[in-house]
Short mmCIF file of C-alpha atoms in Angstrom, two decimals:
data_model
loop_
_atom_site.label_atom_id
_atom_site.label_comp_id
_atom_site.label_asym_id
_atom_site.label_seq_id
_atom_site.Cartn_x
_atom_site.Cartn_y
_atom_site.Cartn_z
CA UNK A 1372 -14.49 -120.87 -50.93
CA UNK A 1373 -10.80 -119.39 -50.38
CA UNK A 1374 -10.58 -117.95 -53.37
CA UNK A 1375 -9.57 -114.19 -52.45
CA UNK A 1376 -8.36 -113.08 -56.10
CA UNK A 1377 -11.72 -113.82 -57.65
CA UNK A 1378 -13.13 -112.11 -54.65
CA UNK A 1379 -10.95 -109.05 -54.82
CA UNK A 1380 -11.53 -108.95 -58.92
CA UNK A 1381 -15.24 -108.88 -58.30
CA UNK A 1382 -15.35 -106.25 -55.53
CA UNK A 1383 -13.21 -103.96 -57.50
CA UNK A 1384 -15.83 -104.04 -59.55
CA UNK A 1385 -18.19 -103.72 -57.26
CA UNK A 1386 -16.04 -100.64 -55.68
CA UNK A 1387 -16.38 -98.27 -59.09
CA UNK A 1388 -19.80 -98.98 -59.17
CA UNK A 1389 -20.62 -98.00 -55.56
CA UNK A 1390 -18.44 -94.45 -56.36
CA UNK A 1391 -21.04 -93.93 -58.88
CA UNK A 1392 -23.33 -94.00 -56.21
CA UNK A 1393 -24.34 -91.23 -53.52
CA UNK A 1394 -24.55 -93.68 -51.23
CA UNK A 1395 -21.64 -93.89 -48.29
CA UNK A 1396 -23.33 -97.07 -45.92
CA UNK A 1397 -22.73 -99.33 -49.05
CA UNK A 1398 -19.57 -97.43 -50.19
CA UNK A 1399 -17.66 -98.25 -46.91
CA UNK A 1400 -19.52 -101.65 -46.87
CA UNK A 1401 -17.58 -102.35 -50.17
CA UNK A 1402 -13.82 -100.65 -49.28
CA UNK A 1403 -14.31 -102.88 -45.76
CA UNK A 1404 -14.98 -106.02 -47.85
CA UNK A 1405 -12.09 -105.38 -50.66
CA UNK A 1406 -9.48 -104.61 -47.96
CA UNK A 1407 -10.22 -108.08 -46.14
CA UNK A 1408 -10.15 -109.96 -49.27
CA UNK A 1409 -6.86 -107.78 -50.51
CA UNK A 1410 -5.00 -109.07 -47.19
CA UNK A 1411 -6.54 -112.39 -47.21
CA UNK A 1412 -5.11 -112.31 -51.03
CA UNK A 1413 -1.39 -111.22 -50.36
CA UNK A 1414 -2.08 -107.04 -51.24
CA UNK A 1415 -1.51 -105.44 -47.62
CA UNK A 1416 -0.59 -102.16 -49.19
CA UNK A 1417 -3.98 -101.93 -50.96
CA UNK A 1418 -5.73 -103.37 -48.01
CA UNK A 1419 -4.23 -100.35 -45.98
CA UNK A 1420 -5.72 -98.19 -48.76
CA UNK A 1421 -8.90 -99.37 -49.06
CA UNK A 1422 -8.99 -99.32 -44.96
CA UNK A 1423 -7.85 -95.94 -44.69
CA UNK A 1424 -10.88 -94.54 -47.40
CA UNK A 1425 -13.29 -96.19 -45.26
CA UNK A 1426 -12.31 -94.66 -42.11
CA UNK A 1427 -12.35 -91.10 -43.80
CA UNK A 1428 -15.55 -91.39 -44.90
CA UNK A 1429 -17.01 -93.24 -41.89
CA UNK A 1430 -15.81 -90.32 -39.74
CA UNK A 1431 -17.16 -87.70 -41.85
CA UNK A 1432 -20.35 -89.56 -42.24
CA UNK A 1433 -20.74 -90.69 -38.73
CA UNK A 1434 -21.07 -94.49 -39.96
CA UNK A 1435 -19.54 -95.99 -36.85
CA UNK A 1436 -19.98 -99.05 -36.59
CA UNK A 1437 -17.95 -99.17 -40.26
CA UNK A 1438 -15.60 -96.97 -38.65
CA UNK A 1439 -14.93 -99.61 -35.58
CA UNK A 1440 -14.52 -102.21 -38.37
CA UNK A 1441 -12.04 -100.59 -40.77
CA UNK A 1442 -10.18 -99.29 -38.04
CA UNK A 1443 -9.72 -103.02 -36.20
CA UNK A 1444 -8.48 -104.10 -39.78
CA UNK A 1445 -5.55 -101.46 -39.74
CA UNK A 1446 -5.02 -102.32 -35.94
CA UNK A 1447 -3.86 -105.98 -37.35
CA UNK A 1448 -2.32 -104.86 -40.52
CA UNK A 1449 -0.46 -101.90 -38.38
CA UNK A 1450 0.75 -105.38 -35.98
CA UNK A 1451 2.11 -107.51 -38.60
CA UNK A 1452 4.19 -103.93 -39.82
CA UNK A 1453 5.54 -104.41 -36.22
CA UNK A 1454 3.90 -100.79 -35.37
CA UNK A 1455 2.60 -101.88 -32.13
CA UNK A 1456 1.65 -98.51 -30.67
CA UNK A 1457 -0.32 -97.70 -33.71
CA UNK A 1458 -1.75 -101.40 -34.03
CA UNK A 1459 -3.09 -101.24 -30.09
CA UNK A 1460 -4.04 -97.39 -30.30
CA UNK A 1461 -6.46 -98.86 -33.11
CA UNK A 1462 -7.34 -101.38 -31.67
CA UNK A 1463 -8.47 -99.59 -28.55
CA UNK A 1464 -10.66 -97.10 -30.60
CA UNK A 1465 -12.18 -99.86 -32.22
CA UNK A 1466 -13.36 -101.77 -29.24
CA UNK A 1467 -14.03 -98.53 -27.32
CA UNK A 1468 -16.96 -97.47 -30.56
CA UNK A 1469 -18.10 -101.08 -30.30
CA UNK A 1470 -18.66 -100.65 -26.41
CA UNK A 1471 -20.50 -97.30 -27.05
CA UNK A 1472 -22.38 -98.81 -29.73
CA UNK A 1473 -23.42 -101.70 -27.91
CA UNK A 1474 -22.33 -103.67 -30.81
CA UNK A 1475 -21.52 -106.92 -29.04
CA UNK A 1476 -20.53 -109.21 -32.33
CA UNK A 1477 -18.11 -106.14 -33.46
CA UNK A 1478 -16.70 -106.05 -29.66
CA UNK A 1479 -16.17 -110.41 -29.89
CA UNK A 1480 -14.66 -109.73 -33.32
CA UNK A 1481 -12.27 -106.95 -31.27
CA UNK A 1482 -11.98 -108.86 -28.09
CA UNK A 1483 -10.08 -111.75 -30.37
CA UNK A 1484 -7.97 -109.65 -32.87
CA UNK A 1485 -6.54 -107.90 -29.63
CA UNK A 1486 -5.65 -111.10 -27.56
CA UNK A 1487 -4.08 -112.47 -30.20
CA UNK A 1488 -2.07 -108.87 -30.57
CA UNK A 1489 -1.67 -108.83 -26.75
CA UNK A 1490 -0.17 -112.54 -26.99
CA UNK A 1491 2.35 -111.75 -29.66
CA UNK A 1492 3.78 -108.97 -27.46
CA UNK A 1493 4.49 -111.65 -24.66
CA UNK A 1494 1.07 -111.42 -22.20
CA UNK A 1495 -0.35 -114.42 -22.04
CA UNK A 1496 -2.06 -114.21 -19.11
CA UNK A 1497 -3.96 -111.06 -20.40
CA UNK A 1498 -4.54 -112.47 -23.74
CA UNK A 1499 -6.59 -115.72 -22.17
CA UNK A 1500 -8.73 -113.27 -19.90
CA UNK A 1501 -9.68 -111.26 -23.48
CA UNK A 1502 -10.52 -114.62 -24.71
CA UNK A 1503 -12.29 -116.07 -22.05
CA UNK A 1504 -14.28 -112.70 -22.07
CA UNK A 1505 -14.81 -112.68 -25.93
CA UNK A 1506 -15.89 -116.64 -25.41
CA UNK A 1507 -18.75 -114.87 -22.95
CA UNK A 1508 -19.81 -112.38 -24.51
CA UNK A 1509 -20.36 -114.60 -27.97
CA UNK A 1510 -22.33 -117.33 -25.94
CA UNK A 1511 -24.44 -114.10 -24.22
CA UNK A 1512 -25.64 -113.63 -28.03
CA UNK A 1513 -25.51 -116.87 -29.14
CA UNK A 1514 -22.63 -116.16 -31.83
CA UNK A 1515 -20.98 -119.10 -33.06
CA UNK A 1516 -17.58 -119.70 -34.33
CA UNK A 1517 -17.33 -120.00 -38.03
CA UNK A 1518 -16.42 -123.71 -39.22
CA UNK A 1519 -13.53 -122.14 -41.07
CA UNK A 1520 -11.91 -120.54 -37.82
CA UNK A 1521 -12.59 -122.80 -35.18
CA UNK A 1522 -9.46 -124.61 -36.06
CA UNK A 1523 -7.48 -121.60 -35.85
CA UNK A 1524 -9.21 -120.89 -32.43
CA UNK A 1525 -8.37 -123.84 -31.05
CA UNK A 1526 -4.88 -124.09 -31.83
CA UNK A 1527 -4.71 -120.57 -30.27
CA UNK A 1528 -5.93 -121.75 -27.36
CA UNK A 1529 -3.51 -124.91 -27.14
CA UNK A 1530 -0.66 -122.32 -27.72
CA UNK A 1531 -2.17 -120.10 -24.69
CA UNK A 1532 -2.27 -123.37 -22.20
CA UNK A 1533 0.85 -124.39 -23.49
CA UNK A 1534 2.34 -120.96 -22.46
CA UNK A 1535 0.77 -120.50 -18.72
CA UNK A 1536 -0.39 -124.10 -18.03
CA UNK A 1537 -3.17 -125.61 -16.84
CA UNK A 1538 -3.45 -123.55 -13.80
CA UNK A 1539 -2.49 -120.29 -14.47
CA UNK A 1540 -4.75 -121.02 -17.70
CA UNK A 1541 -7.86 -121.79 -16.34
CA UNK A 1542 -7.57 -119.07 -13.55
CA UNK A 1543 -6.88 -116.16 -16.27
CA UNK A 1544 -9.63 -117.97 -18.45
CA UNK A 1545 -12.45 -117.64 -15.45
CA UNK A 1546 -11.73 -113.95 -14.45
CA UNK A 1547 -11.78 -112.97 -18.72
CA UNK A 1548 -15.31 -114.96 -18.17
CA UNK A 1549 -16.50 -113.44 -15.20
CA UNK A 1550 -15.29 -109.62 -15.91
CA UNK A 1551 -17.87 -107.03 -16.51
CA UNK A 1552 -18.18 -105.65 -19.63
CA UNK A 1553 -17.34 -101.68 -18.30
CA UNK A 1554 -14.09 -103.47 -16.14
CA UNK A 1555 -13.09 -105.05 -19.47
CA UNK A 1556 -12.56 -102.03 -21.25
CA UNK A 1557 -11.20 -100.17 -18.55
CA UNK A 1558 -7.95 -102.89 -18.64
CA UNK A 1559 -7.47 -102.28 -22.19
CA UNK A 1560 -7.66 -98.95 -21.82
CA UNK A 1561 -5.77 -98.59 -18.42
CA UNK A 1562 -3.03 -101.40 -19.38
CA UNK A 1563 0.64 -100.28 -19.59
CA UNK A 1564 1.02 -102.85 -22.36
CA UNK A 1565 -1.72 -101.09 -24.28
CA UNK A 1566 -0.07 -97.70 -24.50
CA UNK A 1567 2.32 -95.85 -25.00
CA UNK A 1568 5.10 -98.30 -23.29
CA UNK A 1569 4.92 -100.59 -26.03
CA UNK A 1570 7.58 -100.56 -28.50
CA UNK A 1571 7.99 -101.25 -31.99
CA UNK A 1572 9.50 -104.44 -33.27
#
């Protein structure tokens, strides 16, 4: 219901009670949850913290897919720091442990946070084809936008046509749609913008 300080109360909570426990799946399942709500609630610096516990213990435990998530929520909170070489190295582990997984709602959820990344550092035209092949992949599984974001989604969109225009829009769009999944990952991997030529705000 919106209401992130309740939420963030309750999973604190929730977080003393799972450190009682010898249990790291629901442990890192917990520090995930309370850093989203702490952003979503105005706390980045404890979101960072809570993000940062949950990728030590998913690497020592080998809980990856928890690993791909915590480590996609420091890519964005790394972005709006203006740390862009941290926020896309992040961001490119992330979606490279979704790949491996196979985990093709994580790689959607990756596919987005890094177009909208890629479109704050000025490519537009790469940040429709991640869209375009995040739109694929989440009709491939049947994965439907959330009510609550598919506002946000479209204005993103609007602001993408805006940007290129129709043409240049609907071009980008189709190739993002039509790109194998291995050729994908390979451009994020491979793109100049996505390394170490990107500077910091």
């Amino acid at each position: 219901h919106g209401d992130y300080a309740a939420a963030v109360e309750m999973l604190e909570q929730v977080l003393m009670y799972r450190r009682r426990m010898n249990d790291p799946l629901r442990l890192v399942g917990t520090l995930n949850n309370l850093a989203l709500a702490s952003r979503l609630s105005g706390n980045p610096v404890r979101a960072i913290e809570l993000y940062e516990e949950a990728v030590t213990v998913t690497r020592h435990e080998g809980i990856f897919p928890s690993l791909a998530r915590a480590l996609n929520g420091l890519a964005e909170l790394s972005a709006l720091k203006g740390d862009h070489r941290e926020a896309m190295s992040l961001h490119r582990e992330s979606i490279l442990i979704r790949h491996e997984l196979g985990d093709l709602k994580g790689l959607v959820a990756s596919l987005n946070s890094i177009a909208r990344f890629i479109e704050q550092l000025g490519d537009t035209k790469l940040a429709v084809k991640l869209e375009g092949a995040a739109l694929h992949v989440r009709n491939e599984i049947g994965f439907l936008i959330e009510p609550a974001k598919r506002e946000e989604n479209e204005a993103f969109h609007a602001r993408l046509k805006h940007e290129l225009g129709e043409e240049i829009y609907r071009s980008a769009w189709l190739d993002g749609q039509s790109m194998p999944q291995n050729q994908l990952i390979e451009l994020i991997k491979n793109t100049p913008l996505a390394g170490a030529d990107v500077t910091s705000a």
